[in-house]
Amino acid sequence: MNFNFKEIATATMVLFAVIDIIGSIPIIISLREKSGKIKSGRASIIAAIVLTVFLFIGEEILNLIGINVNEFAVAGAFILFFIALEMILGVQLFKQNEENLDMATVFPIAFPIVAGPGSLTTLLSLRAEYELQNIIVAIIVNVIVVFIVLKTSGRLQRFLGKNGIAIIEKIFGVILLAIAVKLFTSNIQELFN
């Protein structure tokens, strides 16, 4: 195995920027309020498994069901779009009932916030440039950061207070909306080319 620190550092930074777990703090806090709790370890492990499996067989899975990477990214852009609308407008589009309160750990935290279309398509791009073992280390580093952020989101909530969270939620809602639009427009152009 040939571990390359430069490749690991670059892949880690690229994934960190795409996952944007820091920018997702308002979403996580909002989900924690709705569902009461988030299983940080479980969300991190599920995200790590999805990212790693997709790294190895993602393109084959998409090809098998007749979907290309751009179509996958457009679908993911819609999910991010609706999450952003929830944050900006203060409406609830993703209904939580007693049976699916635990589901917040998997959807939307593990997928699509951490292991979303942006990070999954980024993995396919990284695989074309870097060695597999370096990308796997980058995934592990990012999952550890995700775990820490999920674990400390309760403290952040107490520190920021209700008004602070509301302001940050609106700001990051607009940013998430812009990311969704960018993901949509860049991939929809590829589909029509």
Coordinates of N, CA and C in Angstrom, one line a residue:
M1 N 0.8 -1.2 0.0 CA 0.0 0.0 0.0 C 0.9 1.2 0.0
N2 N 0.5 2.2 -0.9 CA 1.3 3.4 -1.0 C 0.5 4.6 -0.5
F3 N 0.6 4.9 0.8 CA -0.1 6.1 1.4 C 0.7 7.3 1.0
N4 N 0.0 8.3 0.5 CA 0.5 9.5 0.1 C -0.1 10.7 0.9
F5 N 0.7 11.3 1.7 CA 0.1 12.3 2.6 C -0.6 13.5 1.9
K6 N 0.0 13.9 0.8 CA -0.5 15.0 0.0 C -1.9 14.6 -0.6
E7 N -2.0 13.4 -1.1 CA -3.3 12.9 -1.7 C -4.3 12.8 -0.6
I8 N -3.9 12.3 0.6 CA -4.8 12.2 1.7 C -5.3 13.5 2.2
A9 N -4.4 14.5 2.3 CA -4.8 15.8 2.7 C -5.7 16.5 1.7
T10 N -5.4 16.4 0.4 CA -6.2 17.0 -0.6 C -7.6 16.4 -0.6
A11 N -7.7 15.1 -0.6 CA -8.9 14.3 -0.7 C -9.8 14.7 0.6
T12 N -9.1 14.8 1.7 CA -9.8 15.1 3.0 C -10.4 16.5 2.9
M13 N -9.6 17.5 2.4 CA -10.1 18.8 2.3 C -11.3 19.0 1.3
V14 N -11.1 18.3 0.2 CA -12.2 18.3 -0.8 C -13.5 17.7 -0.3
L15 N -13.4 16.6 0.4 CA -14.6 15.9 1.0 C -15.2 16.8 2.1
F16 N -14.3 17.4 2.9 CA -14.7 18.2 4.0 C -15.6 19.4 3.5
A17 N -15.1 20.0 2.4 CA -15.8 21.2 1.8 C -17.1 20.8 1.2
V18 N -17.2 19.6 0.6 CA -18.4 19.1 0.0 C -19.4 18.7 1.0
I19 N -18.9 17.9 2.0 CA -19.8 17.4 3.1 C -20.4 18.6 3.9
D20 N -19.5 19.6 4.1 CA -19.8 20.9 4.8 C -20.6 20.6 6.1
I21 N -20.1 19.8 7.0 CA -20.8 19.4 8.2 C -20.9 20.6 9.2
I22 N -20.0 21.6 9.1 CA -20.0 22.8 9.9 C -21.2 23.6 9.5
G23 N -21.4 23.7 8.2 CA -22.6 24.4 7.6 C -23.9 23.8 7.9
S24 N -23.8 22.5 8.2 CA -25.1 21.7 8.5 C -25.5 21.7 9.9
I25 N -24.7 22.4 10.8 CA -25.0 22.5 12.2 C -26.5 22.9 12.5
P26 N -26.9 24.0 11.8 CA -28.3 24.4 12.0 C -29.3 23.3 11.7
I27 N -29.1 22.5 10.6 CA -30.0 21.4 10.2 C -30.0 20.4 11.3
I28 N -28.8 20.0 11.8 CA -28.6 19.0 12.9 C -29.3 19.4 14.1
I29 N -29.2 20.7 14.5 CA -29.8 21.2 15.7 C -31.3 21.2 15.6
S30 N -31.8 21.6 14.4 CA -33.2 21.5 14.1 C -33.8 20.1 14.2
L31 N -33.1 19.1 13.6 CA -33.5 17.7 13.6 C -33.4 17.2 15.1
R32 N -32.4 17.6 15.8 CA -32.3 17.2 17.2 C -33.6 17.7 18.0
E33 N -34.0 18.9 17.7 CA -35.2 19.5 18.4 C -36.4 18.7 18.0
K34 N -36.6 18.3 16.7 CA -37.8 17.6 16.3 C -37.8 16.2 16.8
S35 N -36.7 15.5 16.7 CA -36.7 14.1 17.0 C -36.3 13.8 18.5
G36 N -35.7 14.8 19.2 CA -35.3 14.6 20.5 C -33.9 14.1 20.7
K37 N -33.5 13.3 19.8 CA -32.1 12.8 19.9 C -31.6 12.3 18.5
I38 N -30.3 12.4 18.4 CA -29.6 11.9 17.2 C -28.5 10.9 17.6
K39 N -28.5 9.8 17.0 CA -27.5 8.8 17.4 C -26.2 9.1 16.5
S40 N -25.3 9.8 17.1 CA -24.1 10.3 16.4 C -23.3 9.2 15.9
G41 N -23.0 8.1 16.7 CA -22.2 7.0 16.3 C -22.9 6.3 15.1
R42 N -24.2 6.0 15.2 CA -24.9 5.3 14.2 C -24.9 6.1 12.9
A43 N -25.2 7.4 12.9 CA -25.2 8.2 11.7 C -23.8 8.2 11.1
S44 N -22.7 8.3 11.9 CA -21.4 8.3 11.3 C -21.0 7.0 10.7
I45 N -21.4 5.9 11.3 CA -21.1 4.6 10.8 C -21.8 4.4 9.5
I46 N -23.1 4.7 9.5 CA -23.9 4.5 8.2 C -23.3 5.4 7.1
A47 N -23.0 6.6 7.4 CA -22.4 7.5 6.4 C -21.1 6.9 5.9
A48 N -20.2 6.4 6.8 CA -18.9 5.8 6.4 C -19.2 4.6 5.5
I49 N -20.1 3.8 5.8 CA -20.4 2.6 5.0 C -20.9 3.0 3.6
V50 N -21.8 4.0 3.6 CA -22.4 4.4 2.3 C -21.3 5.0 1.4
L51 N -20.4 5.9 2.0 CA -19.3 6.5 1.3 C -18.3 5.4 0.7
T52 N -18.0 4.5 1.6 CA -17.0 3.5 1.2 C -17.5 2.6 0.1
V53 N -18.8 2.1 0.3 CA -19.4 1.2 -0.7 C -19.5 1.9 -2.0
F54 N -19.9 3.2 -1.9 CA -20.1 4.0 -3.2 C -18.8 4.2 -3.9
L55 N -17.7 4.3 -3.1 CA -16.4 4.5 -3.7 C -16.0 3.3 -4.5
F56 N -16.3 2.1 -4.0 CA -15.9 0.9 -4.8 C -16.9 0.5 -5.9
I57 N -18.2 0.7 -5.6 CA -19.2 0.1 -6.6 C -20.2 1.2 -7.0
G58 N -20.0 2.4 -6.7 CA -21.1 3.4 -7.0 C -21.4 3.6 -8.5
E59 N -20.4 3.7 -9.3 CA -20.7 3.9 -10.7 C -21.3 2.7 -11.3
E60 N -20.9 1.5 -10.9 CA -21.5 0.3 -11.4 C -23.0 0.2 -11.0
I61 N -23.3 0.5 -9.7 CA -24.7 0.5 -9.2 C -25.5 1.5 -10.1
L62 N -25.0 2.7 -10.3 CA -25.8 3.6 -11.0 C -26.0 3.2 -12.5
N63 N -25.0 2.6 -13.1 CA -25.1 2.1 -14.4 C -26.0 0.9 -14.5
L64 N -26.0 0.1 -13.5 CA -26.9 -1.1 -13.5 C -28.4 -0.7 -13.5
I65 N -28.7 0.4 -12.8 CA -30.1 0.8 -12.8 C -30.4 1.9 -13.8
G66 N -29.4 2.1 -14.7 CA -29.6 3.0 -15.8 C -29.6 4.5 -15.4
I67 N -28.9 4.8 -14.4 CA -28.8 6.2 -13.9 C -27.3 6.7 -14.1
N68 N -27.1 7.8 -14.6 CA -25.7 8.3 -14.6 C -25.5 9.2 -13.4
V69 N -24.2 9.6 -13.2 CA -23.8 10.4 -12.0 C -24.6 11.8 -12.0
N70 N -24.8 12.4 -13.2 CA -25.4 13.7 -13.3 C -26.9 13.6 -12.9
E71 N -27.6 12.5 -13.3 CA -29.0 12.3 -12.9 C -29.1 12.1 -11.4
F72 N -28.2 11.4 -10.8 CA -28.1 11.1 -9.4 C -27.9 12.5 -8.6
A73 N -27.0 13.3 -9.2 CA -26.8 14.6 -8.5 C -28.0 15.5 -8.6
V74 N -28.7 15.5 -9.7 CA -29.9 16.3 -9.9 C -31.0 15.9 -8.8
A75 N -31.1 14.6 -8.7 CA -32.1 14.1 -7.7 C -31.7 14.5 -6.3
G76 N -30.4 14.4 -6.0 CA -29.9 14.9 -4.7 C -30.1 16.4 -4.5
A77 N -30.0 17.1 -5.5 CA -30.2 18.6 -5.5 C -31.6 18.9 -5.0
F78 N -32.6 18.1 -5.5 CA -34.0 18.3 -5.0 C -34.1 18.1 -3.5
I79 N -33.5 17.1 -3.0 CA -33.6 16.8 -1.6 C -33.0 18.0 -0.8
L80 N -31.8 18.4 -1.2 CA -31.1 19.5 -0.5 C -32.0 20.8 -0.6
F81 N -32.6 21.0 -1.8 CA -33.5 22.1 -2.0 C -34.7 22.2 -1.0
F82 N -35.3 21.0 -0.7 CA -36.4 21.0 0.2 C -36.0 21.1 1.6
I83 N -34.8 20.6 2.0 CA -34.3 20.8 3.3 C -34.0 22.3 3.6
A84 N -33.4 22.9 2.5 CA -33.1 24.4 2.6 C -34.4 25.2 2.8
L85 N -35.5 24.8 2.1 CA -36.8 25.5 2.2 C -37.3 25.4 3.6
E86 N -37.2 24.2 4.2 CA -37.6 24.0 5.6 C -36.9 25.0 6.5
M87 N -35.6 25.1 6.3 CA -34.8 26.0 7.2 C -35.1 27.5 7.0
I88 N -35.3 27.9 5.7 CA -35.6 29.3 5.4 C -37.0 29.7 5.8
L89 N -38.0 28.9 5.4 CA -39.4 29.3 5.6 C -40.0 28.8 7.0
G90 N -39.2 28.0 7.7 CA -39.7 27.5 9.0 C -40.9 26.6 8.8
V91 N -41.0 25.9 7.6 CA -42.1 24.9 7.4 C -41.5 23.5 7.6
Q92 N -42.4 22.6 7.8 CA -42.0 21.2 7.9 C -42.5 20.4 6.7
L93 N -41.6 20.0 5.8 CA -41.9 19.2 4.7 C -41.7 17.7 4.9
F94 N -40.6 17.4 5.7 CA -40.3 16.1 6.1 C -41.0 15.8 7.4
K95 N -42.1 15.1 7.3 CA -43.0 14.9 8.5 C -42.3 13.8 9.5
Q96 N -42.3 14.1 10.7 CA -41.8 13.2 11.8 C -43.0 12.7 12.6
N97 N -43.2 11.4 12.7 CA -44.2 10.9 13.6 C -43.5 10.0 14.6
E98 N -44.2 9.4 15.5 CA -43.6 8.6 16.5 C -42.8 7.4 16.0
E99 N -43.3 6.9 14.9 CA -42.6 5.7 14.3 C -41.3 6.0 13.7
N100 N -41.2 7.2 13.1 CA -39.9 7.5 12.4 C -39.1 8.6 13.0
L101 N -39.2 8.8 14.3 CA -38.3 9.8 15.0 C -36.9 9.3 14.9
D102 N -36.6 8.0 15.0 CA -35.2 7.5 14.9 C -34.7 7.7 13.5
M103 N -35.5 7.8 12.5 CA -35.1 7.9 11.2 C -34.2 9.1 10.9
A104 N -34.3 10.2 11.7 CA -33.6 11.4 11.4 C -32.1 11.1 11.5
T105 N -31.7 10.0 12.2 CA -30.3 9.6 12.2 C -29.8 9.2 10.8
V106 N -30.7 8.5 10.1 CA -30.3 8.0 8.8 C -30.7 9.0 7.7
F107 N -31.9 9.5 7.7 CA -32.4 10.4 6.8 C -32.9 11.7 7.5
P108 N -32.4 12.8 7.3 CA -31.4 13.2 6.3 C -30.0 13.4 6.8
I109 N -29.6 12.9 8.0 CA -28.2 13.2 8.5 C -27.2 12.3 7.7
A110 N -27.3 10.9 7.8 CA -26.3 10.1 7.2 C -26.5 10.2 5.7
F111 N -27.7 10.3 5.2 CA -27.9 10.6 3.7 C -29.1 11.5 3.7
P112 N -29.1 12.7 3.0 CA -28.1 13.1 2.1 C -27.1 14.2 2.6
I113 N -27.1 14.5 3.9 CA -26.3 15.6 4.4 C -24.8 15.1 4.4
V114 N -24.5 14.0 5.0 CA -23.1 13.5 5.0 C -22.7 12.8 3.7
A115 N -23.4 11.7 3.5 CA -23.2 10.9 2.2 C -24.2 11.3 1.2
G116 N -24.2 12.5 0.8 CA -25.1 13.0 -0.2 C -24.6 12.9 -1.6
P117 N -25.4 13.4 -2.6 CA -25.0 13.3 -4.0 C -23.7 14.1 -4.2
G118 N -23.5 15.2 -3.5 CA -22.3 16.0 -3.7 C -21.0 15.2 -3.3
S119 N -21.1 14.6 -2.1 CA -19.9 13.8 -1.6 C -19.8 12.5 -2.4
L120 N -20.9 11.9 -2.8 CA -20.8 10.6 -3.6 C -20.2 10.9 -5.0
T121 N -20.7 11.9 -5.6 CA -20.1 12.2 -7.0 C -18.7 12.7 -6.8
T122 N -18.3 13.4 -5.7 CA -16.9 13.8 -5.5 C -16.0 12.6 -5.4
L123 N -16.5 11.6 -4.7 CA -15.8 10.3 -4.5 C -15.4 9.7 -5.9
L124 N -16.4 9.7 -6.8 CA -16.1 9.2 -8.1 C -15.1 10.0 -8.8
S125 N -15.1 11.3 -8.6 CA -14.1 12.2 -9.2 C -12.7 11.9 -8.6
L126 N -12.7 11.8 -7.3 CA -11.4 11.5 -6.6 C -10.8 10.2 -7.0
R127 N -11.7 9.2 -7.2 CA -11.2 7.9 -7.6 C -10.4 7.9 -8.9
A128 N -10.8 8.8 -9.8 CA -10.1 8.9 -11.1 C -8.7 9.5 -10.9
E129 N -8.5 10.2 -9.8 CA -7.2 10.9 -9.6 C -6.3 10.3 -8.6
Y130 N -6.9 9.7 -7.5 CA -6.1 9.3 -6.4 C -6.2 7.8 -6.1
E131 N -5.2 7.3 -5.3 CA -5.2 5.9 -4.9 C -6.3 5.6 -3.9
L132 N -6.9 4.4 -4.0 CA -8.1 4.1 -3.2 C -7.8 4.2 -1.7
Q133 N -6.6 3.7 -1.2 CA -6.3 3.8 0.2 C -6.3 5.2 0.7
N134 N -5.8 6.1 -0.1 CA -5.7 7.5 0.4 C -7.1 8.1 0.5
I135 N -8.0 7.7 -0.4 CA -9.4 8.2 -0.4 C -10.1 7.6 0.9
I136 N -9.8 6.4 1.2 CA -10.4 5.7 2.3 C -10.0 6.4 3.6
V137 N -8.7 6.8 3.7 CA -8.3 7.5 4.9 C -9.0 8.9 5.0
A138 N -9.2 9.5 3.8 CA -9.9 10.8 3.8 C -11.3 10.7 4.3
I139 N -12.0 9.6 3.9 CA -13.3 9.3 4.3 C -13.3 9.1 5.9
I140 N -12.4 8.3 6.4 CA -12.3 8.1 7.8 C -12.2 9.4 8.6
V141 N -11.2 10.2 8.2 CA -11.0 11.5 8.8 C -12.3 12.4 8.8
N142 N -13.0 12.4 7.7 CA -14.2 13.2 7.6 C -15.3 12.7 8.5
V143 N -15.4 11.3 8.6 CA -16.4 10.7 9.4 C -16.2 11.0 10.9
I144 N -14.9 11.0 11.3 CA -14.5 11.4 12.7 C -15.0 12.8 13.0
V145 N -14.7 13.7 12.0 CA -15.1 15.1 12.2 C -16.7 15.2 12.3
V146 N -17.4 14.5 11.5 CA -18.8 14.4 11.5 C -19.3 13.9 12.9
F147 N -18.7 12.9 13.4 CA -19.1 12.3 14.7 C -18.9 13.4 15.8
I148 N -17.8 14.1 15.8 CA -17.5 15.1 16.8 C -18.6 16.2 16.7
V149 N -18.9 16.7 15.5 CA -19.9 17.7 15.3 C -21.3 17.3 15.8
L150 N -21.7 16.0 15.4 CA -22.9 15.5 15.9 C -23.0 15.4 17.4
K151 N -21.9 14.9 18.0 CA -21.8 14.7 19.4 C -22.0 16.0 20.2
T152 N -21.4 17.1 19.6 CA -21.3 18.4 20.4 C -22.4 19.3 20.0
S153 N -23.3 18.9 19.1 CA -24.4 19.8 18.6 C -25.3 20.2 19.7
G154 N -25.5 19.4 20.7 CA -26.3 19.8 21.9 C -25.7 21.0 22.7
R155 N -24.4 20.9 22.9 CA -23.7 22.0 23.5 C -23.7 23.3 22.7
L156 N -23.6 23.1 21.4 CA -23.6 24.3 20.5 C -25.0 24.9 20.6
Q157 N -26.0 24.1 20.7 CA -27.4 24.6 20.8 C -27.6 25.4 22.0
R158 N -27.1 24.9 23.2 CA -27.2 25.7 24.4 C -26.4 27.0 24.3
F159 N -25.2 26.9 23.7 CA -24.3 28.1 23.6 C -25.0 29.2 22.7
L160 N -25.5 28.8 21.6 CA -26.1 29.8 20.6 C -27.5 30.3 21.1
G161 N -28.2 29.5 21.8 CA -29.6 29.9 22.2 C -30.6 29.9 21.0
K162 N -31.8 30.1 21.3 CA -32.9 30.0 20.3 C -32.7 31.0 19.1
N163 N -32.4 32.3 19.5 CA -32.3 33.3 18.5 C -31.1 33.1 17.6
G164 N -30.0 32.7 18.3 CA -28.7 32.4 17.5 C -28.9 31.3 16.5
I165 N -29.6 30.3 16.9 CA -29.9 29.1 16.1 C -30.8 29.5 14.9
A166 N -31.8 30.3 15.2 CA -32.8 30.8 14.2 C -32.1 31.6 13.1
I167 N -31.2 32.5 13.5 CA -30.4 33.3 12.6 C -29.5 32.5 11.7
I168 N -28.7 31.6 12.4 CA -27.8 30.7 11.7 C -28.5 29.8 10.7
E169 N -29.7 29.3 11.2 CA -30.5 28.4 10.3 C -30.9 29.1 9.1
K170 N -31.4 30.3 9.1 CA -31.8 31.1 8.0 C -30.6 31.3 7.0
I171 N -29.5 31.7 7.6 CA -28.3 32.0 6.8 C -27.9 30.8 6.0
F172 N -27.7 29.7 6.8 CA -27.2 28.4 6.2 C -28.3 27.8 5.3
G173 N -29.6 28.1 5.5 CA -30.6 27.7 4.6 C -30.5 28.2 3.2
V174 N -30.1 29.5 3.2 CA -29.9 30.2 1.9 C -28.7 29.6 1.3
I175 N -27.6 29.4 2.0 CA -26.4 28.8 1.5 C -26.7 27.4 0.9
L176 N -27.4 26.6 1.7 CA -27.8 25.2 1.2 C -28.6 25.3 0.0
L177 N -29.5 26.3 -0.1 CA -30.3 26.5 -1.3 C -29.4 26.8 -2.5
A178 N -28.4 27.6 -2.3 CA -27.5 28.0 -3.3 C -26.7 26.8 -3.8
I179 N -26.3 25.9 -2.8 CA -25.6 24.7 -3.2 C -26.5 23.8 -4.0
A180 N -27.7 23.7 -3.6 CA -28.7 22.8 -4.3 C -28.9 23.3 -5.7
V181 N -29.0 24.6 -5.9 CA -29.2 25.2 -7.2 C -28.0 25.0 -8.1
K182 N -26.8 25.2 -7.5 CA -25.5 25.0 -8.2 C -25.4 23.5 -8.6
L183 N -25.7 22.6 -7.7 CA -25.6 21.2 -8.0 C -26.6 20.8 -9.1
F184 N -27.8 21.4 -9.1 CA -28.8 21.2 -10.1 C -28.4 21.7 -11.5
T185 N -28.0 23.0 -11.5 CA -27.7 23.6 -12.8 C -26.5 23.0 -13.5
S186 N -25.4 22.7 -12.7 CA -24.2 22.2 -13.3 C -24.4 20.8 -13.8
N187 N -25.3 20.0 -13.2 CA -25.6 18.6 -13.6 C -26.7 18.6 -14.7
I188 N -27.6 19.5 -14.6 CA -28.7 19.5 -15.7 C -28.1 19.9 -17.0
Q189 N -27.1 20.8 -17.0 CA -26.4 21.1 -18.3 C -25.7 19.9 -18.9
E190 N -25.1 19.1 -18.0 CA -24.4 17.9 -18.5 C -25.4 16.9 -19.1
L191 N -26.6 16.9 -18.5 CA -27.6 15.9 -19.0 C -28.0 16.3 -20.4
F192 N -28.1 17.6 -20.7 CA -28.6 18.1 -22.0 C -27.5 18.2 -23.0
N193 N -26.2 18.0 -22.6 CA -25.1 18.1 -23.6 C -24.9 16.8 -24.2

